[in-house]
Coordinates of C-alpha atoms and ligand atoms in Angstrom, one line a residue:
X1 CA -16.1 15.8 -1.0
X2 CA -18.4 12.9 -0.8
X3 CA -16.7 9.5 -0.8
X4 CA -17.3 6.9 -3.6
X5 CA -18.7 4.4 -1.2
X6 CA -21.1 6.8 0.6
X7 CA -22.4 5.4 3.8
X8 CA -20.9 1.9 4.5
X9 CA -24.1 0.4 6.0
X10 CA -26.2 1.5 2.9
X11 CA -23.5 0.2 0.5
X12 CA -23.6 -3.1 2.3
X13 CA -27.4 -3.3 2.3
X14 CA -27.9 -2.7 -1.4
X15 CA -24.8 -4.5 -2.6
X16 CA -24.6 -6.5 -5.8
X17 CA -21.5 -7.4 -7.8
X18 CA -23.5 -6.4 -10.9
X19 CA -22.6 -2.8 -10.0
X20 CA -19.0 -3.5 -11.1
X21 CA -20.0 -5.3 -14.3
X22 CA -22.5 -2.5 -15.2
X23 CA -20.0 0.3 -14.5
X24 CA -17.5 -1.5 -16.6
X25 CA -20.0 -1.9 -19.4
X26 CA -19.8 -5.7 -19.4
X27 CA -22.8 -7.9 -20.5
X28 CA -23.3 -11.6 -20.0
X29 CA -21.7 -13.6 -22.8
X30 CA -19.3 -10.9 -23.8
X31 CA -15.6 -11.3 -23.6
X32 CA -13.8 -9.9 -20.5
X33 CA -10.1 -9.0 -20.8
X34 CA -8.3 -7.2 -18.0
X35 CA -5.7 -6.0 -20.5
X36 CA -8.4 -4.3 -22.6
X37 CA -10.2 -3.0 -19.6
X38 CA -7.2 -1.2 -18.3
X39 CA -6.1 0.5 -21.6
X40 CA -8.3 0.1 -24.7
X41 CA -11.5 0.8 -22.7
X42 CA -10.1 3.9 -21.2
X43 CA -9.0 5.2 -24.6
X44 CA -12.4 4.4 -26.1
X45 CA -14.0 6.4 -23.3
X46 CA -12.1 9.5 -24.5
X47 CA -9.1 9.5 -22.1
X48 CA -6.5 8.3 -24.6
X49 CA -4.3 11.4 -24.0
X50 CA -4.6 11.3 -20.2
X51 CA -1.5 10.3 -18.3
X52 CA -1.7 6.7 -17.2
X53 CA 1.8 6.3 -15.7
X54 CA 4.3 8.6 -14.1
X55 CA 7.6 6.7 -13.6
X56 CA 10.8 7.6 -11.8
X57 CA 13.9 5.5 -11.8
X58 CA 17.6 5.5 -10.8
X59 CA 19.7 8.3 -12.2
X60 CA 16.8 10.8 -11.8
X61 CA 15.1 9.3 -14.8
X62 CA 11.5 10.5 -15.4
X63 CA 9.0 9.3 -17.9
X64 CA 5.3 9.6 -18.4
X65 CA 2.9 7.6 -20.6
X66 CA -0.6 8.3 -21.7
X67 CA -3.4 5.7 -21.8
X68 CA -2.8 5.6 -25.6
X69 CA 0.8 4.7 -24.9
X70 CA -0.3 2.1 -22.5
X71 CA -2.6 0.7 -25.2
X72 CA 0.1 0.7 -27.9
X73 CA 2.9 -0.8 -25.8
X74 CA 0.8 -3.5 -24.2
X75 CA -0.4 -4.3 -27.8
X76 CA 3.3 -4.4 -28.8
X77 CA 4.0 -7.1 -26.2
X78 CA 0.8 -9.0 -27.0
X79 CA 1.8 -9.1 -30.7
X80 CA 5.4 -10.1 -30.0
X81 CA 4.3 -13.0 -27.8
X82 CA 1.8 -14.2 -30.4
X83 CA 4.5 -14.0 -33.1
X84 CA 6.8 -16.0 -30.9
X85 CA 4.2 -18.8 -30.7
X86 CA 3.0 -18.2 -27.2
X87 CA -0.6 -19.5 -27.0
X88 CA -3.5 -18.5 -24.8
X89 CA -3.2 -20.2 -21.4
X90 CA 0.6 -20.3 -21.6
X91 CA 2.3 -18.8 -18.5
X92 CA 4.6 -15.9 -19.2
X93 CA 6.9 -14.8 -16.4
X94 CA 7.8 -11.2 -15.9
X95 CA 11.1 -10.8 -14.1
X96 CA 12.3 -7.3 -13.9
X97 CA 12.5 -4.2 -11.7
X98 CA 9.5 -1.8 -11.7
X99 CA 10.4 -0.4 -15.1
X100 CA 7.6 0.7 -17.5
X101 CA 7.9 -2.4 -19.6
X102 CA 6.8 -4.5 -16.6
X103 CA 3.5 -2.7 -16.6
X104 CA 3.1 -2.8 -20.4
X105 CA 4.0 -6.5 -20.7
X106 CA 1.6 -7.4 -17.8
X107 CA -1.3 -6.0 -19.8
X108 CA 0.1 -7.4 -23.1
X109 CA 0.3 -10.9 -21.8
X110 CA -3.4 -10.7 -20.7
X111 CA -4.4 -9.2 -24.0
X112 CA -3.1 -12.2 -25.9
X113 CA -4.7 -14.6 -23.6
X114 CA -1.6 -15.6 -21.7
X115 CA -1.2 -16.0 -17.9
X116 CA 1.0 -13.4 -16.3
X117 CA 3.4 -14.6 -13.7
X118 CA 5.2 -11.6 -12.2
X119 CA 8.1 -12.4 -9.9
X120 CA 10.1 -10.1 -7.6
X121 CA 13.3 -9.2 -9.4
X122 CA 15.5 -9.7 -6.4
X123 CA 14.8 -13.4 -6.3
X124 CA 17.9 -15.5 -6.4
X125 CA 18.2 -18.3 -9.0
X126 CA 16.8 -21.0 -6.6
X127 CA 13.6 -19.0 -5.7
X128 CA 13.2 -18.2 -9.4
X129 CA 13.7 -21.8 -10.5
X130 CA 11.1 -23.2 -8.0
X131 CA 8.4 -20.8 -9.2
X132 CA 9.1 -21.1 -13.0
X133 CA 9.2 -24.8 -12.8
X134 CA 6.0 -25.0 -10.9
X135 CA 4.3 -22.6 -13.3
X136 CA 5.7 -24.4 -16.4
X137 CA 6.3 -21.0 -17.8
X138 CA 6.9 -21.0 -21.6
X139 CA 8.4 -17.5 -21.8
X140 CA 10.2 -15.1 -19.5
X141 CA 10.4 -11.4 -20.1
X142 CA 13.4 -9.9 -18.3
X143 CA 16.2 -7.3 -18.5
X144 CA 19.9 -7.4 -19.1
X145 CA 20.5 -6.9 -15.4
X146 CA 18.5 -10.1 -14.4
X147 CA 19.0 -12.4 -17.4
X148 CA 22.1 -13.9 -15.8
X149 CA 20.0 -15.6 -13.2
X150 CA 17.7 -17.1 -15.9
X151 CA 20.7 -18.4 -17.8
X152 CA 21.9 -20.3 -14.7
X153 CA 18.7 -22.3 -14.5
X154 CA 17.5 -22.5 -18.0
X155 CA 18.8 -26.0 -18.6
X156 CA 16.7 -27.3 -15.7
X157 CA 13.5 -25.7 -17.1
X158 CA 12.4 -27.8 -20.1
X159 CA 9.1 -25.8 -20.6
X160 CA 10.9 -22.5 -20.8
X161 CA 11.4 -21.9 -24.5
X162 CA 11.7 -18.1 -24.8
X163 CA 13.9 -15.7 -23.0
X164 CA 13.2 -12.1 -24.0
X165 CA 15.3 -9.2 -22.9
X166 CA 13.3 -5.9 -22.9
X167 CA 16.0 -3.3 -22.3
X168 CA 19.5 -2.3 -23.4
X169 CA 20.6 -2.5 -27.0
X170 CA 20.5 -6.2 -27.6
X171 CA 24.3 -6.7 -27.4
X172 CA 25.9 -9.5 -25.4
X173 CA 22.8 -11.7 -25.6
X174 CA 23.1 -15.4 -26.2
X175 CA 22.0 -16.8 -29.5
X176 CA 18.8 -18.2 -28.3
X177 CA 17.8 -15.0 -26.5
X178 CA 15.5 -12.5 -28.1
X179 CA 15.8 -8.7 -27.7
X180 CA 12.7 -6.6 -27.8
X181 CA 12.4 -2.9 -26.9
X182 CA 8.8 -2.1 -27.1
X183 CA 9.3 1.7 -27.2
X184 CA 11.7 1.3 -30.1
X185 CA 9.7 -1.2 -32.0
X186 CA 6.9 -0.1 -34.5
X187 CA 4.0 1.2 -32.5
X188 CA 1.0 -1.2 -32.4
X189 CA -2.0 1.0 -32.0
X190 CA -4.6 -1.7 -32.4
X191 CA -4.7 -5.3 -31.5
X192 CA -7.6 -7.8 -31.3
X193 CA -7.5 -9.0 -27.8
X194 CA -8.1 -12.7 -27.0
X195 CA -11.8 -13.1 -26.2
X196 CA -11.2 -14.3 -22.7
X197 CA -14.2 -15.0 -20.5
X198 CA -14.6 -14.1 -16.8
X199 CA -13.3 -17.6 -16.0
X200 CA -10.2 -17.4 -18.2
X201 CA -6.9 -17.7 -16.2
X202 CA -5.2 -14.3 -15.9
X203 CA -2.6 -13.9 -13.2
X204 CA -0.5 -16.5 -11.3
X205 CA 1.0 -15.3 -8.0
X206 CA 3.2 -17.4 -5.9
X207 CA 2.7 -17.3 -2.1
X208 CA 4.4 -19.1 0.7
X209 CA 2.8 -21.5 3.1
X210 CA 3.7 -23.8 5.9
X211 CA 4.4 -26.9 3.9
X212 CA 6.3 -27.4 0.7
X213 CA 7.5 -24.9 -1.8
X214 CA 5.5 -21.7 -2.6
X215 CA 2.0 -22.3 -4.1
X216 CA 0.8 -20.7 -7.3
X217 CA -2.6 -18.9 -6.7
X218 CA -4.4 -18.8 -10.0
X219 CA -6.6 -15.9 -10.7
X220 CA -9.1 -15.3 -13.6
X221 CA -10.2 -12.3 -15.6
X222 CA -13.3 -11.7 -13.5
X223 CA -11.0 -10.5 -10.7
X224 CA -11.1 -7.2 -12.5
X225 CA -14.6 -6.7 -11.2
X226 CA -13.5 -7.0 -7.5
X227 CA -10.3 -4.9 -8.0
X228 CA -12.2 -2.2 -9.8
X229 CA -14.9 -1.8 -7.2
X230 CA -12.6 -2.1 -4.1
X231 CA -10.2 0.4 -5.6
X232 CA -13.1 2.7 -6.1
X233 CA -14.8 2.3 -2.8
X234 CA -12.0 1.6 -0.4
X235 CA -9.2 3.6 -1.9
X236 CA -11.7 6.2 -3.0
X237 CA -10.0 6.8 -6.4
X238 CA -11.7 9.5 -8.5
X239 CA -11.0 10.7 -12.1
X240 CA -8.5 13.4 -11.1
X241 CA -6.6 11.6 -8.4
X242 CA -2.9 10.9 -8.7
X243 CA -2.3 7.6 -7.0
X244 CA 0.7 5.8 -5.6
X245 CA 0.8 2.2 -4.6
X246 CA 4.2 1.4 -3.2
X247 CA 4.1 -2.3 -3.7
X248 CA 5.8 -3.9 -6.8
X249 CA 3.9 -6.3 -9.0
X250 CA 5.9 -9.3 -7.8
X251 CA 3.2 -9.3 -5.1
X252 CA -0.5 -9.3 -5.4
X253 CA -0.8 -5.7 -4.0
X254 CA 1.3 -4.5 -6.9
X255 CA -1.0 -6.1 -9.5
X256 CA -4.4 -5.8 -8.0
X257 CA -3.9 -2.2 -6.8
X258 CA -0.8 -1.2 -8.6
X259 CA -2.1 -2.1 -12.1
X260 CA -5.6 -3.5 -12.5
X261 CA -7.6 -1.4 -9.9
X262 CA -6.3 2.1 -10.8
X263 CA -6.1 1.7 -14.5
X264 CA -9.6 0.0 -14.9
X265 CA -10.8 3.3 -13.3
X266 CA -8.7 5.4 -15.7
X267 CA -6.7 7.0 -13.0
X268 CA -3.1 8.3 -13.3
X269 CA -0.7 6.3 -11.1
X270 CA 2.9 6.8 -10.1
X271 CA 5.7 4.3 -9.8
X272 CA 9.0 4.9 -7.9
X273 CA 11.6 2.4 -8.9
X274 CA 14.4 3.5 -6.6
X275 CA 13.9 1.9 -3.2
X276 CA 12.2 3.8 -0.5
X277 CA 13.2 6.4 2.1
X278 CA 11.3 9.2 3.9
X279 CA 12.6 12.2 2.1
X280 CA 12.6 10.5 -1.3
X281 CA 9.0 9.3 -0.8
X282 CA 7.8 12.7 0.4
X283 CA 9.5 14.4 -2.5
X284 CA 7.8 12.0 -4.9
X285 CA 4.5 12.9 -3.4
X286 CA 5.2 16.6 -3.5
X287 CA 6.6 16.6 -7.1
X288 CA 3.8 14.5 -8.5
X289 CA 0.9 16.0 -6.4
X290 CA -0.1 12.5 -5.2
X291 CA -3.5 12.5 -3.6
X292 CA -4.0 8.8 -2.7
X293 CA -1.3 6.6 -1.2
X294 CA -1.5 2.9 -0.6
X295 CA 1.4 1.7 1.5
X296 CA 2.4 -0.9 4.1
X297 CA 3.0 -0.9 7.9
X298 CA 6.7 -1.6 7.7
X299 CA 7.2 1.5 5.5
X300 CA 4.9 3.5 7.8
X301 CA 6.8 2.4 10.9
X302 CA 10.1 3.4 9.2
X303 CA 8.6 6.8 8.3
X304 CA 7.5 7.2 12.0
X305 CA 11.1 6.7 13.0
X306 CA 12.2 9.6 10.8
X307 CA 9.8 11.8 12.7
X308 CA 7.5 14.7 11.7
X309 CA 10.5 17.1 11.0
X310 CA 11.1 15.4 7.7
X311 CA 7.4 15.5 6.9
X312 CA 7.3 19.3 7.4
X313 CA 10.1 19.8 4.9
X314 CA 7.7 18.9 2.1
X315 CA 4.4 20.1 0.7
X316 CA 2.2 17.1 1.1
X317 CA -1.0 19.1 1.0
X318 CA -2.3 17.2 -2.1
X319 CA -2.7 14.0 -0.1
X320 CA -6.3 13.2 0.7
X321 CA -6.5 9.5 1.5
X322 CA -4.1 7.0 2.9
X323 CA -4.4 3.2 3.2
X324 CA -2.2 0.3 4.2
X325 CA -2.0 -3.5 3.8
X326 CA 0.1 -6.5 4.4
X327 CA 0.7 -6.8 8.2
X328 CA -0.9 -5.6 11.3
X329 CA -1.1 -1.8 11.3
X330 CA -0.5 -0.9 14.9
X331 CA -2.7 1.8 16.6
X332 CA 0.3 4.1 17.1
X333 CA 1.0 4.2 13.4
X334 CA -2.6 5.3 12.7
X335 CA -2.5 8.0 15.4
X336 CA 1.0 9.1 14.2
X337 CA -0.1 9.5 10.6
X338 CA -3.0 11.7 11.7
X339 CA -0.5 13.9 13.5
X340 CA 2.1 13.9 10.8
X341 CA -0.1 14.1 7.6
X342 CA -3.4 15.2 9.1
X343 CA -4.8 11.9 7.7
X344 CA -5.0 8.5 9.3
X345 CA -3.8 5.4 7.4
X346 CA -6.8 3.2 6.7
X347 CA -5.9 -0.5 7.3
X348 CA -7.1 -3.1 4.8
X349 CA -6.8 -6.9 5.0
X350 CA -6.7 -9.4 2.2
X351 CA -4.4 -12.0 0.7
X352 CA -2.9 -13.3 -2.5
X353 CA -5.7 -15.9 -2.6
X354 CA -8.5 -13.4 -2.1
X355 CA -7.3 -11.2 -5.0
X356 CA -9.0 -8.1 -3.6
X357 CA -9.7 -6.3 -0.3
X358 CA -11.8 -8.3 2.1
X359 CA -11.9 -6.3 5.3
X360 CA -11.1 -2.6 5.4
X361 CA -11.6 0.8 6.9
X362 CA -13.7 3.0 4.5
X363 CA -13.5 6.7 3.9
X364 CA -16.1 8.3 6.1
X365 CA -16.3 5.4 8.6
X366 CA -15.0 5.9 12.1
X367 CA -11.6 4.3 12.5
X368 CA -10.8 2.4 15.6
X369 CA -6.9 2.6 15.5
X370 CA -5.5 -1.0 15.5
X371 CA -8.6 -2.5 13.9
X372 CA -8.7 -3.8 10.3
X373 CA -12.2 -2.4 9.9
X374 CA -15.3 -4.2 8.5
X375 CA -15.9 -6.7 5.6
X376 CA -16.2 -5.1 2.2
X377 CA -19.9 -4.8 1.1
X378 CA -20.7 -8.0 -0.7
X379 CA -18.2 -10.1 1.4
X380 CA -19.7 -12.4 4.0
X381 CA -17.0 -12.8 6.6
X382 CA -16.8 -14.4 10.1
X383 CA -14.5 -15.9 12.6
X384 CA -14.7 -19.6 13.1
X385 CA -14.2 -21.5 16.3
X386 CA -10.6 -22.8 16.3
X387 CA -11.7 -26.4 16.8
X388 CA -15.3 -26.9 15.7
X389 CA -15.1 -24.4 12.8
X390 CA -18.5 -23.0 13.7
X391 CA -19.0 -19.3 13.4
X392 CA -18.4 -17.5 16.7
X393 CA -21.2 -15.2 17.8
X394 CA -19.6 -13.8 21.0
X395 CA -17.9 -10.5 20.5
X396 CA -14.2 -10.5 21.3
X397 CA -13.7 -14.3 20.9
X398 CA -10.7 -15.2 18.9
X399 CA -11.2 -17.4 15.9
X400 CA -10.2 -18.1 12.3
X401 CA -11.0 -15.4 9.7
X402 CA -13.2 -17.0 7.1
X403 CA -15.1 -15.8 4.0
X404 CA -18.1 -17.2 2.2
X405 CA -16.9 -18.2 -1.4
X406 CA -18.2 -16.4 -4.4
X407 CA -16.5 -13.1 -4.7
X408 CA -15.2 -12.4 -8.2
X409 CA -11.5 -12.1 -7.5
X410 CA -11.2 -15.2 -5.4
X411 CA -8.3 -17.5 -6.6
X412 CA -9.5 -20.6 -8.5
X413 CA -6.7 -23.1 -7.6
X414 CA -3.3 -23.6 -6.3
X415 CA -1.5 -24.7 -9.4
X416 CA -1.2 -28.5 -9.5
X417 CA -2.1 -28.7 -5.8
X418 CA -5.8 -29.6 -5.6
X419 CA -5.5 -31.2 -2.2
X420 CA -3.9 -28.1 -0.6
X421 CA -6.6 -25.9 -2.3
X422 CA -9.3 -28.2 -0.9
X423 CA -7.8 -28.0 2.6
X424 CA -8.5 -24.2 2.6
X425 CA -12.2 -24.8 2.8
X426 CA -14.3 -26.0 5.7
X427 CA -17.9 -27.3 5.8
X428 CA -19.6 -30.2 4.1
X429 CA -16.9 -31.1 1.6
X430 CA -18.4 -34.5 0.5
X431 CA -19.2 -34.8 -3.2
X432 CA -17.9 -31.3 -3.9
X433 CA -15.9 -30.9 -7.1
X434 CA -12.7 -29.1 -6.5
X435 CA -13.4 -26.8 -9.5
X436 CA -16.6 -25.6 -8.0
X437 CA -15.4 -24.8 -4.5
X438 CA -15.1 -21.1 -5.2
X439 CA -18.8 -21.0 -5.7
X440 CA -19.9 -23.2 -2.7
X441 CA -22.1 -21.0 -0.6
X442 CA -22.3 -23.6 2.2
X443 CA -18.5 -23.6 2.7
X444 CA -16.1 -21.2 4.3
X445 CA -12.8 -20.2 2.8
X446 CA -10.4 -20.1 5.8
X447 CA -7.7 -17.5 5.6
X448 CA -5.1 -18.9 8.0
X449 CA -5.3 -15.8 10.2
X450 CA -6.8 -15.3 13.6
X451 CA -8.9 -12.4 14.7
X452 CA -11.8 -11.3 16.9
X453 CA -14.8 -9.2 16.0
X454 CA -15.9 -6.5 18.5
X455 CA -19.5 -5.7 19.4
X456 CA -19.6 -3.0 16.6
X457 CA -18.5 -5.5 14.0
X458 CA -14.9 -4.3 13.7
X459 CA -12.2 -7.0 13.1
X460 CA -9.0 -7.1 15.2
X461 CA -6.1 -9.1 13.9
X462 CA -4.5 -11.5 16.4
X463 CA -1.9 -13.4 14.3
X464 CA -1.3 -16.2 11.9
X465 CA -2.8 -19.6 12.6
X466 CA 0.3 -21.3 11.1
X467 CA 4.1 -21.0 11.1
X468 CA 4.3 -18.6 8.1
X469 CA 6.6 -15.7 8.8
X470 CA 5.3 -12.2 7.8
X471 CA 8.4 -10.1 7.5
X472 CA 7.8 -6.5 6.4
X473 CA 4.6 -7.6 4.8
X474 CA 6.1 -10.5 2.9
X475 CA 5.1 -14.0 3.7
X476 CA 8.0 -16.5 4.0
X477 CA 7.6 -20.2 4.5
X478 CA 10.0 -21.8 6.9
X479 CA 10.4 -24.7 4.4
X480 CA 12.1 -22.5 1.9
X481 CA 14.7 -21.3 4.4
X482 CA 15.3 -24.6 6.0
X483 CA 15.7 -26.4 2.7
X484 CA 18.4 -23.8 1.7
X485 CA 20.1 -24.2 5.1
X486 CA 20.3 -28.0 5.1
X487 CA 21.9 -28.0 1.7
X488 CA 25.0 -26.6 3.4
X489 CA 27.4 -29.4 4.3
X490 CA 27.8 -28.3 7.9
X491 CA 24.0 -28.2 8.7
X492 CA 22.3 -31.3 10.0
X493 CA 18.9 -29.8 10.9
X494 CA 17.3 -26.4 10.7
X495 CA 14.2 -24.5 12.0
X496 CA 13.2 -21.0 10.9
X497 CA 10.9 -18.8 12.9
X498 CA 9.9 -15.1 13.0
X499 CA 11.5 -13.1 15.8
X500 CA 10.2 -9.7 16.9
X501 CA 11.5 -6.6 15.1
X502 CA 10.5 -3.0 15.7
X503 CA 10.1 -2.0 12.0
X504 CA 9.4 -5.2 10.2
X505 CA 7.2 -6.8 12.9
X506 CA 9.1 -10.0 12.4
X507 CA 12.5 -10.9 10.9
X508 CA 13.7 -14.5 10.2
X509 CA 15.8 -16.3 12.8
X510 CA 17.2 -19.8 12.1
X511 CA 18.2 -22.4 14.5
X512 CA 20.5 -25.1 13.2
X513 CA 22.3 -28.2 14.5
X514 CA 25.6 -29.1 13.0
X515 CA 27.0 -32.3 11.5
X516 CA 29.9 -33.9 13.4
X517 CA 33.2 -32.3 12.7
X518 CA 31.8 -28.7 12.5
X519 CA 32.2 -26.1 15.1
X520 CA 29.7 -23.4 15.9
X521 CA 31.7 -20.2 15.1
X522 CA 30.9 -16.8 13.8
X523 CA 33.0 -17.7 10.8
X524 CA 30.8 -20.7 10.0
X525 CA 27.6 -18.5 10.5
X526 CA 29.0 -16.1 7.9
X527 CA 29.8 -19.0 5.5
X528 CA 26.3 -20.4 5.9
X529 CA 24.7 -17.0 5.4
X530 CA 26.7 -16.5 2.1
X531 CA 25.7 -19.9 1.0
X532 CA 22.0 -19.4 1.4
X533 CA 22.0 -15.8 0.1
X534 CA 22.4 -17.1 -3.4
X535 CA 19.4 -19.4 -3.0
X536 CA 16.9 -17.2 -1.2
X537 CA 15.2 -13.9 -1.8
X538 CA 16.7 -11.1 0.3
X539 CA 13.4 -11.0 2.3
X540 CA 13.7 -14.6 3.4
X541 CA 17.3 -14.2 4.6
X542 CA 17.7 -15.0 8.3
X543 CA 19.0 -12.0 10.3
X544 CA 20.5 -14.4 12.7
X545 CA 21.6 -18.1 12.9
X546 CA 21.7 -19.7 16.3
X547 CA 23.6 -22.9 16.7
X548 CA 21.8 -25.5 18.9
X549 CA 22.8 -28.8 20.3
X550 CA 19.4 -30.1 19.4
X551 CA 16.0 -28.8 18.2
X552 CA 12.8 -29.3 20.1
X553 CA 10.6 -31.9 18.5
X554 CA 7.3 -33.7 18.9
X555 CA 7.4 -37.4 19.7
X556 CA 6.7 -38.0 16.1
X557 CA 9.8 -36.1 15.2
X558 CA 8.4 -32.8 13.9
X559 CA 10.3 -29.7 14.8
X560 CA 8.3 -27.6 17.3
X561 CA 8.8 -24.2 15.8
X562 CA 5.9 -22.9 18.0
X563 CA 8.1 -23.6 21.1
X564 CA 11.2 -21.8 19.7
X565 CA 9.0 -18.9 18.6
X566 CA 7.3 -18.6 22.0
X567 CA 10.8 -18.5 23.7
X568 CA 11.9 -15.8 21.3
X569 CA 8.8 -13.6 21.8
X570 CA 8.9 -14.2 25.7
X571 CA 5.5 -15.8 25.5
X572 CA 3.9 -18.8 27.3
X573 CA 5.3 -21.9 25.6
X574 CA 1.8 -23.5 25.7
X575 CA 1.0 -27.2 25.6
X576 CA 4.2 -29.1 25.6
X577 CA 2.6 -32.5 25.9
X578 CA 3.9 -33.6 22.5
X579 CA 7.5 -32.5 23.2
X580 CA 9.9 -35.3 22.8
X581 CA 11.4 -36.7 26.0
X582 CA 15.0 -36.0 26.7
Ligands
PRX1 O1 -1.4 -12.8 7.6 C1 -2.2 -11.9 6.9 C2 -1.3 -10.7 6.4 O2 -0.7 -11.0 5.2 C3 -1.3 -12.3 4.7 C4 -1.5 -12.2 3.3 O3 -0.3 -12.1 2.6 P1 -0.1 -12.1 1.1 O4 -0.9 -13.2 0.5 O5 1.3 -12.0 0.7 O6 -0.9 -10.8 0.7 C5 -0.5 -9.5 1.2 C6 -1.2 -8.4 0.5 C7 -2.6 -8.5 0.3 C8 -2.6 -12.4 5.5 O7 -3.0 -13.8 5.5 N1 -2.0 -9.5 6.4 C9 -2.5 -8.8 5.2 N2 -3.1 -7.7 5.5 C10 -3.1 -7.6 6.9 C11 -2.4 -8.7 7.4 N3 -2.2 -8.9 8.7 C12 -2.7 -8.0 9.5 N4 -3.3 -6.9 9.1 C13 -3.6 -6.6 7.8 N5 -4.2 -5.5 7.4

């Protein structure tokens, strides 16, 4: 079967983003709305009765929905929000497990012109508060299981006017909470979508950085063009495929490739809302005849540990293409998957900020196991010298991965943080308006990652260029963890780093110094752990707390996490000239 992309080099040579616009039937000056693109348009093309979503949840619950259902239920949410006084441009948070209403409401928010802010349902109240506050969200859609966390912080969120619970029977809600079960409500088969333009804000995703609290990367409706074409060319989705993206929409993978990409192509996708294990995952593939699977290295490494015996217990013969994202995909995992499934995992590299895949291994292209592949056609990529920021021309030299601005799914700002957004670009910045940086063809957008390019043009990931911890594919900023730690009365100072882990690549380790009067005991470690558990997401939780007499610092007093990390990884500690004297 020929791949959608055809020959990579040819696709690159003749590339034009108009391909996406044309295939999606969009003409200059017309509205562009991702909600409509993913449901109404597919129905109008004659696929109203085709299955859009196959869903499995706890208690062996199975449900399936057609594109007509997707249209009606997303319309239902759009209408509800409109009736509740939510206006175009308002941020609406979605805070729930991967239940069908998450998917319906995401499209519904976009249909009425709102900005969808999906958040991971396991976030504790502190993580939730920080992100809702920054977004200035006016409404939150949640479930009876998670509404407790919203209640705890509601008083500190003056912008948050509407709390809407989308499951259960509406009992035990507070007076000011609204109950809305979209499947029980009158079906809304048609709805006039907000006439958004390619530049209208669409999705707001929070991502962790080195400084300060998580930043809100704001996307716009034109991202749909990038997500559509990369899904088609990199994941190779075709009309009859059954697709599974393991990521939840709390992260960008779960929206770009777990909602927008597949549904803009009218493809059936599956969602498994019951955690993840080898046998469970394989059974899900077998039962649903999944053909394309987009996963992550941590999941793949844990599958490797379960071995090929488990694989052989299932019929996985429907699988035809596998891809991965989020962390370095080690060569062994690629080689193993070829042995276990007869198919290699194709690594892809991108970020919350880029909105769509930037570097990837394409169907039909020779994979060099361990490499991230080559830039997507239409993406100009390079690695920049670490100091001069000039593009490196010598193969194998390590530099900063950078992209020429201008691709459609690039983020447009970090919400309320123009200076941090500006700092992501290098080149002649003078006189450049911050609102135009995403179009500046003489600048580079710098990803914050290091890589080298080999003589054949393949990119090889080296590591992050900052202190951000990537644990199991999820970025965690040390600031969040340290802030939670120092709120504990016993903790004087704290430093969080990533330490090596066989499955998750990195897990969080914290170093703390104690206030006078406290003793470094196992009991205290447990108390501190319990204290921060309430404030942090489970992913950001340290696996270990080490008590120290003092933390290494620069002469100017900054904690040298780099030093702690090098010791932990058994690496050269590097230049210590700035280390504070004893
Ligand atoms: O450090 C890189 C790593 O994940 C970061 C982006 O994380 P996030 O914004 O949460 O988006 C993740 C899903 C798109 C990158 O800056 N990363 C992503 N893909 C890869 C990777 N590291 C190595 N190899 C990859 N393929």
